């Protein structure tokens, strides 16, 4: 995707150009490393606002900004109810194989491996599980081992009898074979290339490690993969300690977003995204939650056969006035970095608006070890290789204030076929108090 540093007054509304621009101006730490060659950070975009003629076509007028706070407090000109909605498929905006399932490049795998909020915790859970059994007794299955066979090596190093490591990518599987030979584990680890749904193991496994979790937990095909493995590949699939993680979840909350408040119609058409979400570094202060997070998606691997994967849930979020006030201060710092004259007004209007419903994953590895991509339970910012996913649910940000309600239905369709991408729909309305 190309750089947009030289864009001035002209802005195409074609979908490809719009998505490329958004990808550049959002901080794109990238869930599992879906990064640009030379991305322009969201912060860099803000810092060039005062000198880039292009941006002046999107900024509110000084008169509008001067009255921003008054407009937020006045409900007479605003509709009582504002509809919001978005829908997308798991592969939209991500690397994919034949547009069927999410795939990764080398930088993606490196981002996963280096994530200190993820990898050491998986290692701890694997070691705990192996120590709970007799030495040299456990057959381990590693689903989606990747080019470094990271968790397979951890299991072999810590006393597994044998590890079967499955990898769908031909290139990653070849690299994994080279990796284990170099490390001297060729006799302990068997690399199997292909989808696990097409593979029969020589023997069933005592437990499985399956870090196939997306920024929306189910978007990388975890449900279909575990559903099949549950039926065929494990000795005791109904037991929680047969799985690492044993449960994956998606949390959600309405969110305010700086750039949608900066880049407004008619010059910028957010509907051209057609539901494809914007993806954020989980530390990105350009996105702030306006209410407490709610559990939306909850998949227990031990119970996967009986409980199913597709989920529909109705939720009413209440906008938290204290969060809104704190968000104003955070947004003010964001806007001031570029010294735009409208920073104070923009921080008010942005904090008192929502652009969509943010989503992010949480993994329960065992009874004592969990992995959080955002701070739990308040959803605060923290470092993670996973992203926060924000579908833009309205052409312009929807004004809100403390006490308003955001009532939505989450309709997640998660198939049992690994090459069929999951689909997601969120629809509802903002109701002013």
Coordinates of C-alpha atoms in Angstrom, one line a residue:
X1 CA 0.0 0.0 0.0
X2 CA 1.3 3.4 -0.9
X3 CA 2.3 6.3 1.3
X4 CA 0.0 9.3 1.4
X5 CA 2.4 11.9 2.7
X6 CA 2.1 13.9 -0.5
X7 CA -1.7 14.1 -0.7
X8 CA -2.9 17.7 -0.8
X9 CA -6.4 18.9 -1.7
X10 CA -7.5 16.0 -3.8
X11 CA -9.0 12.9 -2.2
X12 CA -10.4 10.0 -4.2
X13 CA -13.4 8.3 -2.7
X14 CA -12.6 4.9 -4.4
X15 CA -12.6 2.1 -1.9
X16 CA -9.1 1.0 -2.5
X17 CA -7.6 4.4 -2.0
X18 CA -9.7 5.1 1.0
X19 CA -8.7 1.9 2.7
X20 CA -5.0 2.5 1.9
X21 CA -5.2 5.9 3.4
X22 CA -6.9 4.6 6.6
X23 CA -4.3 1.9 6.9
X24 CA -1.5 4.5 6.8
X25 CA -3.0 7.0 9.2
X26 CA -4.1 4.5 11.8
X27 CA -1.3 3.1 14.0
X28 CA -1.1 -0.3 12.5
X29 CA 0.9 -2.5 15.0
X30 CA -1.1 -5.2 13.4
X31 CA -2.9 -8.1 14.8
X32 CA -0.3 -10.8 14.1
X33 CA 1.8 -8.3 12.1
X34 CA -0.4 -7.2 9.2
X35 CA 1.9 -4.2 8.6
X36 CA 2.6 -1.9 5.8
X37 CA 6.1 -1.6 4.3
X38 CA 6.4 2.1 5.4
X39 CA 3.3 3.0 7.4
X40 CA 2.6 6.5 8.4
X41 CA 1.5 6.4 12.1
X42 CA -1.7 8.1 13.2
X43 CA 0.4 10.3 15.4
X44 CA 2.5 11.4 12.4
X45 CA -0.7 12.2 10.6
X46 CA -1.9 14.4 13.5
X47 CA 1.5 16.2 13.7
X48 CA 1.2 17.3 10.1
X49 CA -2.3 18.6 10.3
X50 CA -1.4 22.3 10.5
X51 CA 0.9 22.2 7.4
X52 CA -0.9 19.9 5.1
X53 CA -3.4 21.7 2.9
X54 CA -5.3 18.4 2.4
X55 CA -6.4 18.4 6.0
X56 CA -7.9 21.8 6.0
X57 CA -10.7 20.5 3.8
X58 CA -11.7 18.2 6.6
X59 CA -11.2 20.2 9.8
X60 CA -14.3 21.9 11.4
X61 CA -14.5 25.6 11.0
X62 CA -13.4 27.8 14.0
X63 CA -17.0 28.7 14.6
X64 CA -18.1 25.1 14.8
X65 CA -15.3 24.3 17.2
X66 CA -16.0 27.3 19.4
X67 CA -19.5 26.0 20.0
X68 CA -18.6 22.3 20.3
X69 CA -19.3 21.9 24.0
X70 CA -22.5 23.8 23.8
X71 CA -23.7 21.6 20.9
X72 CA -22.9 18.4 23.0
X73 CA -25.1 19.6 25.9
X74 CA -28.0 20.7 23.7
X75 CA -30.2 17.8 22.7
X76 CA -32.9 19.8 20.9
X77 CA -31.2 19.5 17.5
X78 CA -30.2 15.9 17.8
X79 CA -32.5 12.9 17.1
X80 CA -33.5 10.8 20.0
X81 CA -32.4 7.6 18.3
X82 CA -29.6 7.2 15.8
X83 CA -29.2 3.8 14.0
X84 CA -25.7 2.3 13.7
X85 CA -24.5 -0.9 11.9
X86 CA -21.6 -2.7 10.3
X87 CA -20.9 -6.1 8.9
X88 CA -17.8 -7.8 7.6
X89 CA -16.0 -11.1 7.0
X90 CA -13.0 -12.4 9.0
X91 CA -10.6 -11.9 6.1
X92 CA -11.7 -8.4 5.2
X93 CA -8.6 -6.2 5.2
X94 CA -6.2 -9.0 6.3
X95 CA -3.8 -11.2 4.5
X96 CA -5.6 -14.3 3.3
X97 CA -5.2 -17.5 1.2
X98 CA -7.6 -17.5 -1.7
X99 CA -9.9 -15.2 0.4
X100 CA -10.8 -18.2 2.5
X101 CA -8.7 -17.9 5.7
X102 CA -6.3 -15.5 7.4
X103 CA -2.6 -16.0 6.6
X104 CA 0.6 -14.5 7.9
X105 CA 4.0 -13.3 6.7
X106 CA 7.3 -13.5 8.4
X107 CA 6.9 -10.2 10.3
X108 CA 3.6 -11.4 11.6
X109 CA 5.1 -14.6 13.1
X110 CA 7.9 -12.5 14.6
X111 CA 5.5 -10.1 16.2
X112 CA 3.7 -13.1 17.8
X113 CA 6.9 -14.7 19.1
X114 CA 8.2 -11.4 20.6
X115 CA 4.9 -10.5 22.3
X116 CA 5.9 -10.6 26.0
X117 CA 2.2 -10.4 27.0
X118 CA 1.6 -13.7 25.1
X119 CA 4.6 -16.0 24.6
X120 CA 5.9 -16.3 28.2
X121 CA 2.4 -17.0 29.4
X122 CA 1.9 -19.8 26.9
X123 CA 5.2 -21.2 27.9
X124 CA 4.1 -21.1 31.5
X125 CA 0.9 -22.9 30.8
X126 CA 2.6 -25.6 28.7
X127 CA 5.2 -26.3 31.4
X128 CA 2.5 -26.4 34.1
X129 CA 0.6 -29.0 32.1
X130 CA 3.6 -31.2 31.5
X131 CA 4.7 -31.0 35.1
X132 CA 1.3 -32.2 36.2
X133 CA 1.8 -35.5 34.3
X134 CA 4.4 -38.3 34.5
X135 CA 7.7 -37.4 32.8
X136 CA 8.0 -38.3 29.2
X137 CA 4.4 -39.4 29.0
X138 CA 2.6 -36.7 27.1
X139 CA 1.7 -36.6 23.4
X140 CA 1.3 -33.0 22.5
X141 CA -0.6 -31.5 19.5
X142 CA 0.5 -28.0 18.3
X143 CA -2.2 -26.5 16.0
X144 CA -0.8 -23.8 13.8
X145 CA 2.9 -24.2 14.8
X146 CA 4.2 -21.5 12.5
X147 CA 7.8 -21.3 11.0
X148 CA 9.5 -21.2 14.4
X149 CA 7.5 -24.2 15.8
X150 CA 7.7 -22.2 19.0
X151 CA 5.3 -24.0 21.3
X152 CA 6.3 -27.4 19.9
X153 CA 9.9 -26.7 20.9
X154 CA 8.8 -25.5 24.3
X155 CA 6.9 -28.7 24.8
X156 CA 9.7 -30.9 23.6
X157 CA 12.3 -29.1 25.7
X158 CA 10.1 -29.5 28.9
X159 CA 9.5 -33.2 28.7
X160 CA 6.9 -34.1 26.2
X161 CA 7.1 -37.6 24.9
X162 CA 6.3 -36.5 21.3
X163 CA 4.9 -33.4 19.6
X164 CA 2.8 -33.4 16.4
X165 CA 3.0 -29.9 15.0
X166 CA 0.5 -29.0 12.2
X167 CA 1.0 -26.1 9.9
X168 CA -1.3 -25.2 6.9
X169 CA 1.3 -23.0 5.2
X170 CA 3.7 -24.8 2.9
X171 CA 6.4 -22.2 3.4
X172 CA 6.0 -22.0 7.2
X173 CA 6.0 -25.8 7.5
X174 CA 9.2 -26.1 5.5
X175 CA 10.9 -23.5 7.8
X176 CA 9.5 -25.3 10.9
X177 CA 11.2 -28.5 9.8
X178 CA 14.5 -26.6 9.4
X179 CA 14.0 -25.0 12.8
X180 CA 13.5 -28.2 14.7
X181 CA 16.4 -30.0 13.0
X182 CA 18.8 -27.1 13.9
X183 CA 17.6 -27.2 17.5
X184 CA 18.0 -30.9 17.7
X185 CA 14.4 -31.9 18.2
X186 CA 13.9 -33.8 14.9
X187 CA 13.2 -37.0 16.8
X188 CA 10.8 -35.4 19.3
X189 CA 8.7 -33.2 16.9
X190 CA 6.9 -34.2 13.7
X191 CA 5.9 -31.4 11.4
X192 CA 2.7 -32.2 9.5
X193 CA 1.8 -29.9 6.6
X194 CA -1.9 -29.1 5.8
X195 CA -5.1 -28.4 7.5
X196 CA -5.6 -30.3 10.8
X197 CA -9.0 -31.1 9.5
X198 CA -7.4 -33.2 6.7
X199 CA -4.8 -34.9 8.9
X200 CA -5.0 -38.1 11.0
X201 CA -2.5 -38.5 13.8
X202 CA -0.6 -41.7 14.4
X203 CA -1.9 -41.5 17.9
X204 CA -4.2 -39.2 19.8
X205 CA -2.8 -36.3 21.9
X206 CA -3.0 -35.8 25.6
X207 CA -3.4 -32.1 25.1
X208 CA -3.3 -29.5 22.4
X209 CA -1.8 -26.0 22.1
X210 CA -3.8 -23.8 19.7
X211 CA -2.8 -20.2 19.4
X212 CA -5.1 -19.6 16.4
X213 CA -6.9 -16.6 18.0
X214 CA -7.7 -13.4 16.1
X215 CA -8.3 -9.9 17.3
X216 CA -11.9 -11.0 17.1
X217 CA -11.3 -14.3 18.8
X218 CA -12.9 -16.5 16.2
X219 CA -11.6 -14.8 13.1
X220 CA -8.7 -17.1 12.5
X221 CA -10.8 -20.2 12.2
X222 CA -10.3 -21.4 15.8
X223 CA -13.8 -22.7 16.1
X224 CA -13.7 -25.0 13.0
X225 CA -10.2 -26.2 13.9
X226 CA -11.0 -27.1 17.5
X227 CA -14.4 -28.6 16.6
X228 CA -12.7 -31.1 14.3
X229 CA -9.8 -31.8 16.7
X230 CA -12.3 -32.3 19.5
X231 CA -13.9 -35.1 17.6
X232 CA -10.8 -36.9 16.3
X233 CA -7.4 -35.8 17.6
X234 CA -7.4 -35.8 21.5
X235 CA -7.8 -38.5 24.1
X236 CA -10.0 -36.6 26.5
X237 CA -11.4 -33.6 24.5
X238 CA -14.1 -32.9 27.1
X239 CA -11.6 -32.0 29.8
X240 CA -10.5 -28.4 30.0
X241 CA -6.8 -29.4 30.7
X242 CA -6.7 -31.0 27.3
X243 CA -6.6 -27.5 25.7
X244 CA -4.2 -24.5 25.9
X245 CA -6.0 -22.1 25.8
X246 CA -9.1 -23.8 27.1
X247 CA -11.3 -20.7 26.4
X248 CA -11.2 -17.8 24.1
X249 CA -13.3 -14.6 24.3
X250 CA -14.1 -11.4 22.6
X251 CA -14.9 -8.2 24.6
X252 CA -16.5 -5.1 23.2
X253 CA -17.4 -1.5 24.1
X254 CA -18.5 1.6 22.2
X255 CA -15.5 3.8 21.3
X256 CA -14.6 7.3 20.2
X257 CA -12.0 7.7 17.3
X258 CA -9.9 10.8 16.5
X259 CA -9.6 10.5 12.8
X260 CA -13.3 10.1 12.0
X261 CA -13.8 13.4 13.8
X262 CA -11.1 15.0 11.7
X263 CA -12.0 13.6 8.3
X264 CA -15.6 14.4 7.6
X265 CA -18.0 14.1 4.7
X266 CA -18.4 15.2 2.0
X267 CA -14.7 15.3 1.4
X268 CA -14.2 12.0 3.1
X269 CA -16.7 9.1 2.7
X270 CA -16.4 6.6 5.5
X271 CA -19.1 4.4 4.0
X272 CA -16.7 3.4 1.3
X273 CA -15.1 1.0 3.9
X274 CA -18.3 -1.1 3.4
X275 CA -18.1 -2.3 7.0
X276 CA -14.4 -3.3 6.9
X277 CA -13.1 -2.4 10.3
X278 CA -10.2 -0.2 11.2
X279 CA -7.5 -2.0 13.3
X280 CA -5.6 -0.3 16.1
X281 CA -2.5 -0.9 18.2
X282 CA -4.0 -1.7 21.6
X283 CA -1.9 1.2 23.0
X284 CA -3.3 3.7 20.5
X285 CA -4.7 6.7 22.5
X286 CA -6.6 7.8 19.3
X287 CA -9.3 5.3 20.3
X288 CA -11.0 5.5 23.7
X289 CA -13.8 3.5 25.2
X290 CA -16.9 5.3 26.5
X291 CA -18.4 2.5 28.6
X292 CA -17.4 -0.6 30.5
X293 CA -16.5 -3.7 28.3
X294 CA -18.9 -6.6 27.9
X295 CA -18.2 -10.2 27.0
X296 CA -19.5 -10.8 23.5
X297 CA -18.0 -14.1 22.3
X298 CA -17.1 -17.0 24.6
X299 CA -15.8 -20.3 23.2
X300 CA -15.0 -23.1 25.5
X301 CA -12.8 -25.7 23.7
X302 CA -13.9 -28.5 26.0
X303 CA -17.6 -27.8 25.4
X304 CA -17.3 -26.8 21.7
X305 CA -19.4 -29.7 20.4
X306 CA -22.4 -29.0 22.6
X307 CA -22.4 -25.2 22.7
X308 CA -21.6 -24.3 19.1
X309 CA -19.7 -21.3 17.7
X310 CA -22.2 -18.9 16.2
X311 CA -23.5 -16.5 18.7
X312 CA -26.1 -13.8 18.9
X313 CA -26.2 -11.4 21.8
X314 CA -28.2 -8.2 22.6
X315 CA -26.3 -5.7 24.8
X316 CA -27.1 -2.2 26.1
X317 CA -24.1 -0.1 26.9
X318 CA -24.5 3.0 29.0
X319 CA -22.1 5.9 28.2
X320 CA -20.0 6.6 31.3
X321 CA -19.7 10.3 31.9
X322 CA -16.5 9.9 33.9
X323 CA -14.9 8.0 31.0
X324 CA -15.9 10.8 28.7
X325 CA -14.3 13.4 30.8
X326 CA -11.0 11.4 31.0
X327 CA -11.2 10.8 27.3
X328 CA -11.3 14.6 26.6
X329 CA -7.9 15.0 28.3
X330 CA -6.4 12.1 26.3
X331 CA -7.7 13.4 23.0
X332 CA -6.5 16.9 23.8
X333 CA -3.0 15.6 24.1
X334 CA -3.4 13.7 20.9
X335 CA -4.6 16.8 19.0
X336 CA -2.1 19.2 20.6
X337 CA 0.8 17.2 19.2
X338 CA 0.1 18.7 15.8
X339 CA -0.8 22.1 17.4
X340 CA -4.0 22.5 15.5
X341 CA -5.8 25.6 16.6
X342 CA -9.0 23.6 17.1
X343 CA -7.4 21.0 19.5
X344 CA -9.6 21.8 22.5
X345 CA -12.8 21.8 20.6
X346 CA -11.9 18.7 18.7
X347 CA -11.1 16.9 22.0
X348 CA -14.6 17.7 23.3
X349 CA -16.5 16.7 20.2
X350 CA -14.4 13.5 19.8
X351 CA -14.9 12.5 23.4
X352 CA -18.6 13.1 23.2
X353 CA -19.1 10.8 20.2
X354 CA -18.8 7.2 19.1
X355 CA -17.6 5.8 15.8
X356 CA -18.4 2.2 16.4
X357 CA -18.1 -0.8 18.8
X358 CA -14.5 -1.8 19.6
X359 CA -13.6 -5.5 19.9
X360 CA -10.5 -7.3 21.3
X361 CA -9.6 -10.8 22.4
X362 CA -8.9 -12.5 25.8
X363 CA -7.4 -16.0 26.2
X364 CA -7.8 -18.2 29.3
X365 CA -4.9 -20.6 29.0
X366 CA -5.6 -22.6 32.2
X367 CA -7.1 -22.0 35.7
X368 CA -4.3 -19.7 36.6
X369 CA -2.9 -18.2 33.4
X370 CA -4.7 -15.7 31.1
X371 CA -3.6 -13.5 28.2
X372 CA -5.2 -10.0 27.8
X373 CA -4.7 -7.9 24.7
X374 CA -6.3 -4.9 26.6
X375 CA -6.2 -4.3 30.3
X376 CA -8.8 -6.5 32.1
X377 CA -11.5 -5.8 33.1
X378 CA -11.7 -2.1 32.2
X379 CA -10.3 -2.4 28.6
X380 CA -7.5 0.1 29.2
X381 CA -4.6 0.5 26.8
X382 CA -1.6 -1.9 27.0
X383 CA 1.0 -3.5 24.7
X384 CA -0.1 -6.5 22.6
X385 CA 0.5 -7.9 19.1
X386 CA -3.2 -8.3 18.8
X387 CA -5.2 -5.3 17.7
X388 CA -8.4 -3.5 18.8
X389 CA -10.9 -3.9 15.9
X390 CA -13.3 -1.0 15.3
X391 CA -16.0 -1.3 12.6
X392 CA -17.1 2.2 11.6
X393 CA -20.8 2.1 12.2
X394 CA -22.0 5.5 11.0
X395 CA -21.1 7.9 8.2
X396 CA -20.2 10.5 10.8
X397 CA -19.5 10.1 14.6
X398 CA -22.6 9.9 16.6
X399 CA -22.9 12.4 19.4
X400 CA -23.2 11.0 23.0
X401 CA -23.0 12.1 26.6
X402 CA -23.0 10.4 29.9
X403 CA -26.2 8.4 30.5
X404 CA -26.9 7.8 26.8
X405 CA -27.4 4.1 25.8
X406 CA -25.9 2.2 22.9
X407 CA -28.2 -0.8 22.3
X408 CA -26.9 -3.3 19.7
X409 CA -27.2 -6.9 18.6
X410 CA -24.0 -8.9 17.9
X411 CA -24.6 -11.6 15.3
X412 CA -21.5 -13.7 14.8
X413 CA -21.7 -16.6 12.3
X414 CA -18.8 -19.0 12.9
X415 CA -18.8 -22.0 10.5
X416 CA -17.4 -25.5 11.2
X417 CA -15.5 -25.5 7.9
X418 CA -12.0 -24.0 8.3
X419 CA -11.9 -22.5 4.8
X420 CA -15.2 -20.6 5.2
X421 CA -14.5 -17.3 6.9
X422 CA -16.5 -16.2 9.9
X423 CA -18.9 -13.3 9.4
X424 CA -19.8 -10.5 11.9
X425 CA -22.7 -8.1 12.1
X426 CA -23.4 -5.5 14.7
X427 CA -26.6 -3.4 14.5
X428 CA -28.6 -1.2 16.8
X429 CA -29.0 2.4 17.8
X430 CA -27.7 5.1 20.1
X431 CA -30.5 6.4 22.4
X432 CA -30.0 9.8 23.9
X433 CA -31.1 10.1 27.6

